[in-house]
Coordinates of N, CA and C in Angstrom, one line a residue:
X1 N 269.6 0.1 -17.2 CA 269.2 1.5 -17.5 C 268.8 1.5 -19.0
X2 N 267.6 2.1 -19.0 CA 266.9 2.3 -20.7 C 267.6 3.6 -21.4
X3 N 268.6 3.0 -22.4 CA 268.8 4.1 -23.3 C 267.5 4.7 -24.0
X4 N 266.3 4.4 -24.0 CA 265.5 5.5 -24.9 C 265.2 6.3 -23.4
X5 N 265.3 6.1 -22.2 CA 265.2 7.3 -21.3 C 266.2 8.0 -21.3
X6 N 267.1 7.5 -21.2 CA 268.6 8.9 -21.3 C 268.7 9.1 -22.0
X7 N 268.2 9.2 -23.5 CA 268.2 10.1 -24.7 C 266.7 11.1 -24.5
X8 N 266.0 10.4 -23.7 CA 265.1 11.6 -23.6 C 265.1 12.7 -22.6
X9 N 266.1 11.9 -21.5 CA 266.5 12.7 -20.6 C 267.2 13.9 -21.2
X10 N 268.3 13.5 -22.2 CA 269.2 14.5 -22.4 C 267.8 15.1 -23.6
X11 N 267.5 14.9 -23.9 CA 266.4 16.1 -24.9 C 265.8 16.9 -24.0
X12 N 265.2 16.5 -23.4 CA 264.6 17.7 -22.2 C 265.4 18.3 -21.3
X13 N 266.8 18.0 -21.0 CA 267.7 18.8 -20.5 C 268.1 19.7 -21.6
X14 N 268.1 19.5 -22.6 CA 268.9 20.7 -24.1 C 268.0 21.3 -24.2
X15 N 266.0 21.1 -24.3 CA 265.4 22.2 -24.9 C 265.2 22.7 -23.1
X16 N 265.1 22.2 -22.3 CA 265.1 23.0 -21.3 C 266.8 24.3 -20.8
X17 N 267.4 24.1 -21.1 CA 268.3 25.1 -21.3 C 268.5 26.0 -22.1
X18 N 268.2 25.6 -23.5 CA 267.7 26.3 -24.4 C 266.5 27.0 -24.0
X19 N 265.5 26.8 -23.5 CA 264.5 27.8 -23.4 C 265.2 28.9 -22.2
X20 N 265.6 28.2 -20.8 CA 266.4 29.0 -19.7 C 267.2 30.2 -21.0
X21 N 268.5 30.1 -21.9 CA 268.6 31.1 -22.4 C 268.1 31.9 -22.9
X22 N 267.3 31.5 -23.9 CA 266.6 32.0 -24.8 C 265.5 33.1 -23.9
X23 N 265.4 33.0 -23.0 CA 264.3 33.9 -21.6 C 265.4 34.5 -21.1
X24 N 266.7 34.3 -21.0 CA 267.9 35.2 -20.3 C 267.4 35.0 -19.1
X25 N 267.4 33.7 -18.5 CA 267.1 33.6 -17.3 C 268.1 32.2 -16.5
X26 N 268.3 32.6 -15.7 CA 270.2 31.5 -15.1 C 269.4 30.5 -14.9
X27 N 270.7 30.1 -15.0 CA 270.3 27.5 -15.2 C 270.4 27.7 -13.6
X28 N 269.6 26.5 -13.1 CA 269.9 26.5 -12.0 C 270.9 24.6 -12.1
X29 N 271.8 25.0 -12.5 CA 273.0 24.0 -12.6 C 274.1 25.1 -13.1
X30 N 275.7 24.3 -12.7 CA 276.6 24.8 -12.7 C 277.1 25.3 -14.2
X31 N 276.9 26.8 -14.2 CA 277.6 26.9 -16.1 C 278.7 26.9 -16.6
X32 N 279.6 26.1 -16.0 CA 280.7 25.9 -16.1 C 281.1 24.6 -16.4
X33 N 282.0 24.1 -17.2 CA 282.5 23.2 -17.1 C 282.9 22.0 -15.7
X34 N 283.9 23.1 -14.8 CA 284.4 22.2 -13.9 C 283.4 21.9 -13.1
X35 N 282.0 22.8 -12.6 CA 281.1 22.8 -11.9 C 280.1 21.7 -12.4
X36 N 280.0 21.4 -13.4 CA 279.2 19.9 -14.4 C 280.4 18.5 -14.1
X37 N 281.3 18.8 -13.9 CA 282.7 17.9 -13.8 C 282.4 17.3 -12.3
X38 N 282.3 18.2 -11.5 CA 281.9 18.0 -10.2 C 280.7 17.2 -10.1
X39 N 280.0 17.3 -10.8 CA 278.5 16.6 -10.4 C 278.7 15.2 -10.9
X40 N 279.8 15.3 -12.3 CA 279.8 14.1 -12.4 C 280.9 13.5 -11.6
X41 N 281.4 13.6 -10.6 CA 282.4 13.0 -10.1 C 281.4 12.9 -8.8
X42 N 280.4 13.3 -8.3 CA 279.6 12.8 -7.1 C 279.1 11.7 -7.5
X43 N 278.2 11.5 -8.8 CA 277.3 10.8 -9.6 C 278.7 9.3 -9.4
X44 N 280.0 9.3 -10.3 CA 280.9 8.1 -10.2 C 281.3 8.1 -8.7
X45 N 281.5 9.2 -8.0 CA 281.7 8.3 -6.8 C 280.8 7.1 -6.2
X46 N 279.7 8.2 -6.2 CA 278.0 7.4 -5.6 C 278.1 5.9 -6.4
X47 N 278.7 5.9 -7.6 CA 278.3 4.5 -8.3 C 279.3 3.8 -7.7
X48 N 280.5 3.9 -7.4 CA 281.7 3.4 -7.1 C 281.7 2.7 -6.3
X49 N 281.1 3.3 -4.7 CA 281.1 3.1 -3.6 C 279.8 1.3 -3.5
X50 N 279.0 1.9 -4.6 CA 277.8 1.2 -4.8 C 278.4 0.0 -5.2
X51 N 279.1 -0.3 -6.1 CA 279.6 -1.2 -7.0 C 280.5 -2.5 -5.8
X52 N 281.2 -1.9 -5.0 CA 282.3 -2.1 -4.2 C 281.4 -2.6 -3.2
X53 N 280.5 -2.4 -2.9 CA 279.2 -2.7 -1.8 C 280.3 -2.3 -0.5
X54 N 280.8 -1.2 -0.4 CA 281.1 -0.9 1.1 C 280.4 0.3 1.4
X55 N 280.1 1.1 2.5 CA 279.6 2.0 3.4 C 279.4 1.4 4.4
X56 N 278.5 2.8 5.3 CA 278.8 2.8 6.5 C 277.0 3.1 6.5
X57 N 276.1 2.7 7.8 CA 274.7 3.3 7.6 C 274.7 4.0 8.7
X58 N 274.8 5.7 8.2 CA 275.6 6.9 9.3 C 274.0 6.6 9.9
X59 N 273.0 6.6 9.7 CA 272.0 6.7 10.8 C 272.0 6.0 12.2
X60 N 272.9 4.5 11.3 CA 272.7 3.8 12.7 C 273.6 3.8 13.5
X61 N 275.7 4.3 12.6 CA 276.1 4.8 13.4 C 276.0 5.4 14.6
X62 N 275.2 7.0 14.4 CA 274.6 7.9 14.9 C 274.1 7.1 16.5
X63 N 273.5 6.2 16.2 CA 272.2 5.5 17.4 C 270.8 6.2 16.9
X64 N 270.6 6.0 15.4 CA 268.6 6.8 15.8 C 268.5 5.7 15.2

């Protein structure tokens, strides 16, 4: 992963929230703490699972 992209990611996430207030108009992400906590615990699960190389491929489960 390129740190000069996740520093520009997070720049365009800050003036883009910054502009969302500055218009008084709602983030469409969670404005809360625990609700950003949450996304990051999907984000480490999703890595976890990845890391571990286990899952399941629900499609084929399924039969499609």
């Amino acid at each position: 992963m390129s740190t000069h992209i996740t520093v520009l990611a997070l720049v365009t996430g800050l003036l883009t929230g910054a502009l969302f207030r500055f218009l008084n108009v709602p983030i469409p992400a969670p404005p809360e703490l625990p609700g950003v906590m949450g996304i990051v615990g999907i984000f480490v699960g999703y890595k976890l699972i990845d890391y571990f190389g286990v899952g399941v491929d629900l499609l084929e489960a399924l039969g499609s």
